[in-house]
mmCIF file of C-alpha atoms and ligand atoms in Angstrom:
data_model
loop_
_atom_site.group_PDB
_atom_site.id
_atom_site.type_symbol
_atom_site.label_atom_id
_atom_site.label_comp_id
_atom_site.label_asym_id
_atom_site.label_seq_id
_atom_site.Cartn_x
_atom_site.Cartn_y
_atom_site.Cartn_z
ATOM 1 C CA UNK A 17 20.477 -2.778 -0.909
ATOM 2 C CA UNK A 18 19.974 -1.254 -4.380
ATOM 3 C CA UNK A 19 16.558 0.333 -4.851
ATOM 4 C CA UNK A 20 14.247 -1.228 -7.416
ATOM 5 C CA UNK A 21 13.721 0.547 -10.736
ATOM 6 C CA UNK A 22 11.008 0.013 -13.330
ATOM 7 C CA UNK A 23 13.349 -1.971 -15.596
ATOM 8 C CA UNK A 24 14.311 -4.298 -12.751
ATOM 9 C CA UNK A 25 10.709 -5.478 -12.255
ATOM 10 C CA UNK A 26 10.765 -7.397 -15.558
ATOM 11 C CA UNK A 27 14.216 -8.758 -14.835
ATOM 12 C CA UNK A 28 13.089 -10.080 -11.453
ATOM 13 C CA UNK A 29 10.269 -11.938 -13.204
ATOM 14 C CA UNK A 30 12.639 -13.321 -15.851
ATOM 15 C CA UNK A 31 15.090 -14.410 -13.158
ATOM 16 C CA UNK A 32 12.334 -15.975 -11.056
ATOM 17 C CA UNK A 33 13.012 -13.674 -8.066
ATOM 18 C CA UNK A 34 9.814 -13.092 -6.060
ATOM 19 C CA UNK A 35 8.924 -9.423 -5.472
ATOM 20 C CA UNK A 36 7.839 -8.323 -1.980
ATOM 21 C CA UNK A 37 5.597 -5.302 -1.574
ATOM 22 C CA UNK A 38 3.778 -3.960 1.479
ATOM 23 C CA UNK A 39 1.522 -0.968 1.914
ATOM 24 C CA UNK A 40 2.526 2.002 4.056
ATOM 25 C CA UNK A 41 0.684 5.209 4.792
ATOM 26 C CA UNK A 42 2.951 7.319 6.988
ATOM 27 C CA UNK A 43 6.516 7.937 8.114
ATOM 28 C CA UNK A 44 6.849 5.145 10.716
ATOM 29 C CA UNK A 45 5.232 2.410 8.616
ATOM 30 C CA UNK A 46 7.393 3.366 5.622
ATOM 31 C CA UNK A 47 10.523 3.542 7.709
ATOM 32 C CA UNK A 48 9.907 0.091 9.196
ATOM 33 C CA UNK A 49 9.107 -1.356 5.763
ATOM 34 C CA UNK A 50 12.332 0.014 4.294
ATOM 35 C CA UNK A 51 14.380 -1.202 7.270
ATOM 36 C CA UNK A 52 12.812 -4.659 6.820
ATOM 37 C CA UNK A 53 14.023 -4.736 3.210
ATOM 38 C CA UNK A 54 10.837 -4.772 1.108
ATOM 39 C CA UNK A 55 11.316 -4.393 -2.648
ATOM 40 C CA UNK A 56 8.531 -1.841 -2.984
ATOM 41 C CA UNK A 57 6.000 0.124 -0.946
ATOM 42 C CA UNK A 58 2.436 0.792 -2.059
ATOM 43 C CA UNK A 59 0.664 3.829 -0.677
ATOM 44 C CA UNK A 60 -2.673 2.153 -1.288
ATOM 45 C CA UNK A 61 -6.031 3.853 -1.161
ATOM 46 C CA UNK A 62 -6.766 1.141 1.421
ATOM 47 C CA UNK A 63 -5.624 4.146 3.452
ATOM 48 C CA UNK A 64 -9.352 4.919 3.538
ATOM 49 C CA UNK A 65 -10.243 1.688 5.345
ATOM 50 C CA UNK A 66 -7.244 0.991 7.522
ATOM 51 C CA UNK A 67 -6.084 4.469 8.534
ATOM 52 C CA UNK A 68 -8.966 6.902 7.997
ATOM 53 C CA UNK A 69 -11.757 4.584 9.201
ATOM 54 C CA UNK A 70 -14.016 4.727 6.111
ATOM 55 C CA UNK A 71 -16.078 1.681 5.049
ATOM 56 C CA UNK A 72 -14.739 1.817 1.483
ATOM 57 C CA UNK A 73 -11.903 3.456 -0.471
ATOM 58 C CA UNK A 74 -14.315 5.775 -2.287
ATOM 59 C CA UNK A 75 -14.028 8.841 -0.011
ATOM 60 C CA UNK A 76 -10.221 8.975 -0.353
ATOM 61 C CA UNK A 77 -9.092 12.106 -2.224
ATOM 62 C CA UNK A 78 -6.045 12.995 -4.296
ATOM 63 C CA UNK A 79 -4.954 15.383 -1.529
ATOM 64 C CA UNK A 80 -5.243 12.562 1.049
ATOM 65 C CA UNK A 81 -2.970 10.401 -1.105
ATOM 66 C CA UNK A 82 -0.462 13.210 -1.589
ATOM 67 C CA UNK A 83 -0.362 14.019 2.128
ATOM 68 C CA UNK A 84 0.279 10.398 3.122
ATOM 69 C CA UNK A 85 2.620 9.553 0.232
ATOM 70 C CA UNK A 86 4.878 12.501 1.124
ATOM 71 C CA UNK A 87 5.254 11.108 4.638
ATOM 72 C CA UNK A 88 5.972 7.635 3.192
ATOM 73 C CA UNK A 89 8.648 9.082 0.927
ATOM 74 C CA UNK A 90 10.294 10.754 3.932
ATOM 75 C CA UNK A 91 10.237 7.461 5.837
ATOM 76 C CA UNK A 92 11.525 5.346 2.942
ATOM 77 C CA UNK A 93 13.722 7.545 0.744
ATOM 78 C CA UNK A 94 15.539 4.555 -0.801
ATOM 79 C CA UNK A 95 12.569 2.305 -1.613
ATOM 80 C CA UNK A 96 10.482 2.129 -4.804
ATOM 81 C CA UNK A 97 7.154 3.788 -3.935
ATOM 82 C CA UNK A 98 3.904 3.324 -5.870
ATOM 83 C CA UNK A 99 0.904 5.578 -5.111
ATOM 84 C CA UNK A 100 -2.716 4.686 -5.792
ATOM 85 C CA UNK A 101 -4.826 7.024 -7.899
ATOM 86 C CA UNK A 102 -8.034 7.276 -5.868
ATOM 87 C CA UNK A 103 -11.627 6.927 -7.096
ATOM 88 C CA UNK A 104 -12.432 9.033 -10.172
ATOM 89 C CA UNK A 105 -9.107 10.829 -10.293
ATOM 90 C CA UNK A 106 -8.787 8.862 -13.551
ATOM 91 C CA UNK A 107 -11.411 7.479 -15.990
ATOM 92 C CA UNK A 108 -12.535 11.056 -16.801
ATOM 93 C CA UNK A 109 -10.266 11.281 -19.825
ATOM 94 C CA UNK A 110 -6.517 11.102 -20.420
ATOM 95 C CA UNK A 111 -5.969 14.813 -19.822
ATOM 96 C CA UNK A 112 -7.302 14.950 -16.268
ATOM 97 C CA UNK A 113 -5.735 11.552 -15.520
ATOM 98 C CA UNK A 114 -2.373 12.951 -16.617
ATOM 99 C CA UNK A 115 -2.814 16.073 -14.535
ATOM 100 C CA UNK A 116 -3.698 14.080 -11.404
ATOM 101 C CA UNK A 117 -0.943 11.499 -11.882
ATOM 102 C CA UNK A 118 1.475 14.378 -12.505
ATOM 103 C CA UNK A 119 0.554 15.880 -9.140
ATOM 104 C CA UNK A 120 1.086 12.519 -7.415
ATOM 105 C CA UNK A 121 4.519 12.139 -8.984
ATOM 106 C CA UNK A 122 5.702 15.735 -8.535
ATOM 107 C CA UNK A 123 4.352 16.386 -5.060
ATOM 108 C CA UNK A 124 5.213 13.037 -3.454
ATOM 109 C CA UNK A 125 8.427 11.880 -5.112
ATOM 110 C CA UNK A 126 6.904 8.446 -5.821
ATOM 111 C CA UNK A 127 8.243 6.359 -8.709
ATOM 112 C CA UNK A 128 4.890 5.140 -10.057
ATOM 113 C CA UNK A 129 1.092 5.293 -9.838
ATOM 114 C CA UNK A 130 -1.436 2.455 -9.660
ATOM 115 C CA UNK A 131 -4.880 2.415 -11.276
ATOM 116 C CA UNK A 132 -7.697 -0.126 -10.949
ATOM 117 C CA UNK A 133 -9.076 -1.413 -14.253
ATOM 118 C CA UNK A 134 -8.248 -3.436 -17.365
ATOM 119 C CA UNK A 135 -8.860 -2.897 -21.079
ATOM 120 C CA UNK A 136 -11.389 -0.187 -20.173
ATOM 121 C CA UNK A 137 -8.623 2.134 -18.932
ATOM 122 C CA UNK A 138 -5.836 1.036 -21.300
ATOM 123 C CA UNK A 139 -6.026 4.328 -23.252
ATOM 124 C CA UNK A 140 -5.430 6.296 -20.029
ATOM 125 C CA UNK A 141 -2.569 3.999 -19.022
ATOM 126 C CA UNK A 142 -1.044 4.540 -22.485
ATOM 127 C CA UNK A 143 -1.286 8.326 -22.049
ATOM 128 C CA UNK A 144 0.500 8.107 -18.696
ATOM 129 C CA UNK A 145 3.290 5.839 -19.876
ATOM 130 C CA UNK A 146 3.779 7.983 -23.015
ATOM 131 C CA UNK A 147 4.293 10.927 -20.659
ATOM 132 C CA UNK A 148 6.941 9.003 -18.729
ATOM 133 C CA UNK A 149 4.791 8.073 -15.735
ATOM 134 C CA UNK A 150 5.276 4.417 -14.744
ATOM 135 C CA UNK A 151 1.978 2.613 -14.197
ATOM 136 C CA UNK A 152 1.108 -0.437 -12.138
ATOM 137 C CA UNK A 153 -2.202 -2.013 -13.163
ATOM 138 C CA UNK A 154 -4.731 -3.605 -10.800
ATOM 139 C CA UNK A 155 -7.259 -6.233 -11.899
ATOM 140 C CA UNK A 156 -9.421 -8.875 -10.238
ATOM 141 C CA UNK A 157 -11.268 -7.440 -7.286
ATOM 142 C CA UNK A 158 -11.317 -3.674 -7.704
ATOM 143 C CA UNK A 159 -12.410 -2.127 -4.401
ATOM 144 C CA UNK A 160 -13.242 1.210 -6.062
ATOM 145 C CA UNK A 161 -16.071 -0.633 -7.901
ATOM 146 C CA UNK A 162 -17.424 -2.340 -4.778
ATOM 147 C CA UNK A 163 -20.925 -0.921 -5.205
ATOM 148 C CA UNK A 164 -21.103 -2.147 -8.799
ATOM 149 C CA UNK A 165 -19.841 -5.684 -8.161
ATOM 150 C CA UNK A 166 -21.864 -5.934 -4.938
ATOM 151 C CA UNK A 167 -19.163 -6.911 -2.442
ATOM 152 C CA UNK A 168 -15.656 -8.266 -2.100
ATOM 153 C CA UNK A 169 -15.941 -11.549 -4.076
ATOM 154 C CA UNK A 170 -13.265 -13.925 -5.335
ATOM 155 C CA UNK A 171 -12.822 -13.388 -9.106
ATOM 156 C CA UNK A 172 -11.985 -15.824 -11.922
ATOM 157 C CA UNK A 173 -14.096 -18.848 -11.010
ATOM 158 C CA UNK A 174 -15.364 -19.493 -14.564
ATOM 159 C CA UNK A 175 -13.355 -20.031 -17.776
ATOM 160 C CA UNK A 176 -14.836 -16.923 -19.366
ATOM 161 C CA UNK A 177 -13.853 -14.838 -16.319
ATOM 162 C CA UNK A 178 -10.280 -16.126 -16.550
ATOM 163 C CA UNK A 179 -10.180 -15.247 -20.253
ATOM 164 C CA UNK A 180 -11.390 -11.718 -19.487
ATOM 165 C CA UNK A 181 -8.757 -11.294 -16.763
ATOM 166 C CA UNK A 182 -6.026 -12.429 -19.168
ATOM 167 C CA UNK A 183 -7.285 -10.002 -21.833
ATOM 168 C CA UNK A 184 -7.373 -7.139 -19.332
ATOM 169 C CA UNK A 185 -3.846 -7.872 -18.134
ATOM 170 C CA UNK A 186 -2.539 -8.051 -21.713
ATOM 171 C CA UNK A 187 -4.197 -4.740 -22.568
ATOM 172 C CA UNK A 188 -2.442 -3.133 -19.596
ATOM 173 C CA UNK A 189 0.911 -4.609 -20.610
ATOM 174 C CA UNK A 190 0.430 -3.353 -24.177
ATOM 175 C CA UNK A 191 -0.408 0.103 -22.818
ATOM 176 C CA UNK A 192 2.972 0.144 -21.085
ATOM 177 C CA UNK A 193 2.228 -0.956 -17.497
ATOM 178 C CA UNK A 194 5.341 -2.326 -15.763
ATOM 179 C CA UNK A 195 3.479 -4.648 -13.349
ATOM 180 C CA UNK A 196 -0.085 -5.663 -12.456
ATOM 181 C CA UNK A 197 -1.672 -6.302 -9.075
ATOM 182 C CA UNK A 198 -3.985 -9.324 -9.050
ATOM 183 C CA UNK A 199 -6.449 -8.974 -6.181
ATOM 184 C CA UNK A 200 -8.615 -11.770 -4.773
ATOM 185 C CA UNK A 201 -8.817 -14.310 -7.593
ATOM 186 C CA UNK A 202 -8.544 -18.087 -7.945
ATOM 187 C CA UNK A 203 -5.140 -19.719 -8.290
ATOM 188 C CA UNK A 204 -6.032 -20.820 -11.836
ATOM 189 C CA UNK A 205 -6.868 -17.285 -12.879
ATOM 190 C CA UNK A 206 -3.728 -15.788 -11.312
ATOM 191 C CA UNK A 207 -1.522 -18.445 -12.905
ATOM 192 C CA UNK A 208 -3.102 -17.948 -16.342
ATOM 193 C CA UNK A 209 -2.574 -14.174 -16.117
ATOM 194 C CA UNK A 210 0.980 -14.530 -14.817
ATOM 195 C CA UNK A 211 1.941 -16.925 -17.630
ATOM 196 C CA UNK A 212 0.461 -14.657 -20.283
ATOM 197 C CA UNK A 213 2.555 -11.594 -19.342
ATOM 198 C CA UNK A 214 6.176 -10.485 -19.670
ATOM 199 C CA UNK A 215 5.642 -8.027 -16.783
ATOM 200 C CA UNK A 216 5.326 -9.286 -13.205
ATOM 201 C CA UNK A 217 2.077 -9.916 -11.368
ATOM 202 C CA UNK A 218 1.829 -8.955 -7.711
ATOM 203 C CA UNK A 219 -0.834 -10.942 -5.894
ATOM 204 C CA UNK A 220 -3.009 -10.299 -2.881
ATOM 205 C CA UNK A 221 -5.395 -13.161 -2.236
ATOM 206 C CA UNK A 222 -4.317 -14.608 -5.603
ATOM 207 C CA UNK A 223 -2.222 -17.589 -4.534
ATOM 208 C CA UNK A 224 1.416 -18.563 -4.899
ATOM 209 C CA UNK A 225 1.527 -18.489 -8.708
ATOM 210 C CA UNK A 226 2.114 -14.734 -8.916
ATOM 211 C CA UNK A 227 5.540 -13.142 -9.447
ATOM 212 C CA UNK A 228 5.295 -11.242 -6.171
ATOM 213 C CA UNK A 229 3.021 -10.557 -3.233
ATOM 214 C CA UNK A 230 1.595 -7.493 -1.528
ATOM 215 C CA UNK A 231 -0.036 -7.281 1.889
ATOM 216 C CA UNK A 232 -1.646 -4.432 3.754
ATOM 217 C CA UNK A 233 0.649 -3.285 6.581
ATOM 218 C CA UNK A 234 -2.078 -3.188 9.224
ATOM 219 C CA UNK A 235 -3.435 -6.625 8.199
ATOM 220 C CA UNK A 236 -0.150 -8.496 8.484
ATOM 221 C CA UNK A 237 0.628 -7.208 11.975
ATOM 222 C CA UNK A 238 -2.952 -7.016 13.320
ATOM 223 C CA UNK A 239 -2.729 -3.285 13.814
ATOM 224 C CA UNK A 240 -6.438 -2.629 14.424
ATOM 225 C CA UNK A 241 -7.140 -3.743 10.852
ATOM 226 C CA UNK A 242 -10.709 -4.273 9.670
ATOM 227 C CA UNK A 243 -9.471 -7.105 7.400
ATOM 228 C CA UNK A 244 -7.500 -9.102 9.900
ATOM 229 C CA UNK A 245 -9.663 -12.237 9.776
ATOM 230 C CA UNK A 246 -9.541 -12.591 5.972
ATOM 231 C CA UNK A 247 -8.214 -15.898 4.692
ATOM 232 C CA UNK A 248 -5.660 -14.359 2.342
ATOM 233 C CA UNK A 249 -3.900 -12.524 5.175
ATOM 234 C CA UNK A 250 -1.099 -14.145 7.125
ATOM 235 C CA UNK A 251 -0.541 -12.635 10.567
ATOM 236 C CA UNK A 252 3.172 -12.072 11.167
ATOM 237 C CA UNK A 253 2.775 -10.299 14.505
ATOM 238 C CA UNK A 254 -0.014 -9.195 16.820
ATOM 239 C CA UNK A 255 0.991 -5.597 17.302
ATOM 240 C CA UNK A 256 -2.588 -4.527 18.073
ATOM 241 C CA UNK A 257 -2.652 -6.627 21.242
ATOM 242 C CA UNK A 258 0.781 -5.343 22.300
ATOM 243 C CA UNK A 259 -0.304 -1.705 21.804
ATOM 244 C CA UNK A 260 -3.686 -2.170 23.530
ATOM 245 C CA UNK A 261 -2.067 -3.861 26.533
ATOM 246 C CA UNK A 262 0.635 -1.180 26.731
ATOM 247 C CA UNK A 263 -1.941 1.620 26.742
ATOM 248 C CA UNK A 264 -4.063 -0.238 29.317
ATOM 249 C CA UNK A 265 -0.978 -0.616 31.555
ATOM 250 C CA UNK A 266 -0.292 3.112 31.187
ATOM 251 C CA UNK A 267 -3.902 3.924 32.142
ATOM 252 C CA UNK A 268 -3.610 1.665 35.213
ATOM 253 C CA UNK A 269 -0.319 3.343 36.197
ATOM 254 C CA UNK A 270 -1.788 6.829 35.876
ATOM 255 C CA UNK A 271 -4.855 5.861 37.940
ATOM 256 C CA UNK A 272 -2.611 4.282 40.591
ATOM 257 C CA UNK A 273 -0.204 7.287 40.518
ATOM 258 C CA UNK A 274 2.557 4.814 39.596
ATOM 259 C CA UNK A 275 3.573 6.898 36.574
ATOM 260 C CA UNK A 276 5.551 9.105 36.362
ATOM 261 C CA UNK A 277 8.107 7.708 38.793
ATOM 262 C CA UNK A 278 11.141 9.583 40.077
ATOM 263 C CA UNK A 279 13.149 8.281 37.098
ATOM 264 C CA UNK A 280 10.778 10.073 34.698
ATOM 265 C CA UNK A 281 10.805 13.389 36.585
ATOM 266 C CA UNK A 282 13.197 16.319 36.942
ATOM 267 C CA UNK A 283 14.556 17.690 40.196
ATOM 268 C CA UNK A 284 16.045 20.940 38.970
ATOM 269 C CA UNK A 285 19.238 19.436 37.521
ATOM 270 C CA UNK A 286 21.506 21.883 35.679
ATOM 271 C CA UNK A 287 20.972 19.976 32.343
ATOM 272 C CA UNK A 288 18.227 21.368 30.079
ATOM 273 C CA UNK A 289 15.187 19.081 29.901
ATOM 274 C CA UNK A 290 15.205 16.594 27.018
ATOM 275 C CA UNK A 291 13.093 17.848 24.133
ATOM 276 C CA UNK A 292 10.419 15.295 23.275
ATOM 277 C CA UNK A 293 9.941 16.719 19.756
ATOM 278 C CA UNK A 294 11.869 19.007 17.490
ATOM 279 C CA UNK A 295 15.247 17.824 18.701
ATOM 280 C CA UNK A 296 16.036 16.032 15.446
ATOM 281 C CA UNK A 297 16.451 12.360 14.595
ATOM 282 C CA UNK A 298 19.833 11.875 16.303
ATOM 283 C CA UNK A 299 18.528 13.440 19.508
ATOM 284 C CA UNK A 300 15.390 11.257 19.536
ATOM 285 C CA UNK A 301 17.384 8.085 18.932
ATOM 286 C CA UNK A 302 19.783 9.027 21.737
ATOM 287 C CA UNK A 303 16.793 9.428 24.076
ATOM 288 C CA UNK A 304 15.409 5.951 23.273
HETATM 289 O O1 LIG B 415 -5.101 -0.042 -1.765
HETATM 290 C C1 LIG B 415 -4.407 -1.047 -1.587
HETATM 291 O O2 LIG B 415 -3.828 -1.280 -0.519
HETATM 292 C C2 LIG B 415 -4.278 -1.995 -2.681
HETATM 293 C C3 LIG B 415 -3.736 -3.343 -2.343
HETATM 294 C C4 LIG B 415 -4.813 -4.155 -1.745
HETATM 295 C C5 LIG B 415 -3.134 -3.975 -3.525
HETATM 296 O O3 LIG B 415 -4.635 -1.688 -3.771
#
């Protein structure tokens, strides 16, 4: 599979090929996503909710994003990776936005950054794209503004709201964004935005009229996700139940002295003991 590039995003829209994106936050999630054949991975600042256990994305720092995005890059070296700029690492002026986005690009090896906002941040998006940093926009529900909008509400219910969303999306396209995430908005709004742009829209909770879709890794497989009961999430597997039951079975085995059994123990054989860590990828796979 050939990795996506910025220029291919537009072509996929033109050719009517839907774009699949999923979030990932660490080596195993990225590795599984790449093996499954996603077009792109988003290291979202949803990291704060689903991995770090915060109530919102606001506490997530630039260093958190860099730490996790580096692991994602190692897990998915051949997949297009977008990294979120966390709360207030932009909006403080083009110079500091550039510096922070530069760190994300240089220190993680990602191909692009994502920023929440519309016309209000177009000048910062323009500064990034002029410096050669590909930008994905993000309009509709913007979780970094949760305290201002007063909750996670569906956007674009009124005509004037749809017009504003279209204007925001166009401002981002004009500033050089290569794609825009549309989060939690009505089908009408998402379709109006999608039709008004030459760049693709990637929806989450925005209906089938977008050019692509993104889901949060932990949501789609029920991996202890705080969002798992949301209507816009489709559950593709119930990994949380599998993991919980496996750990409970292990606890029962330990309490009953049923684990480890003779097959998991060593009786002084001449072979050196298998190394659980540090033995390299080939060694670990051979031990599976
Ligand atoms: O942080 C994130 O995971 C996101 C997606 C919801 C698009 O921004």
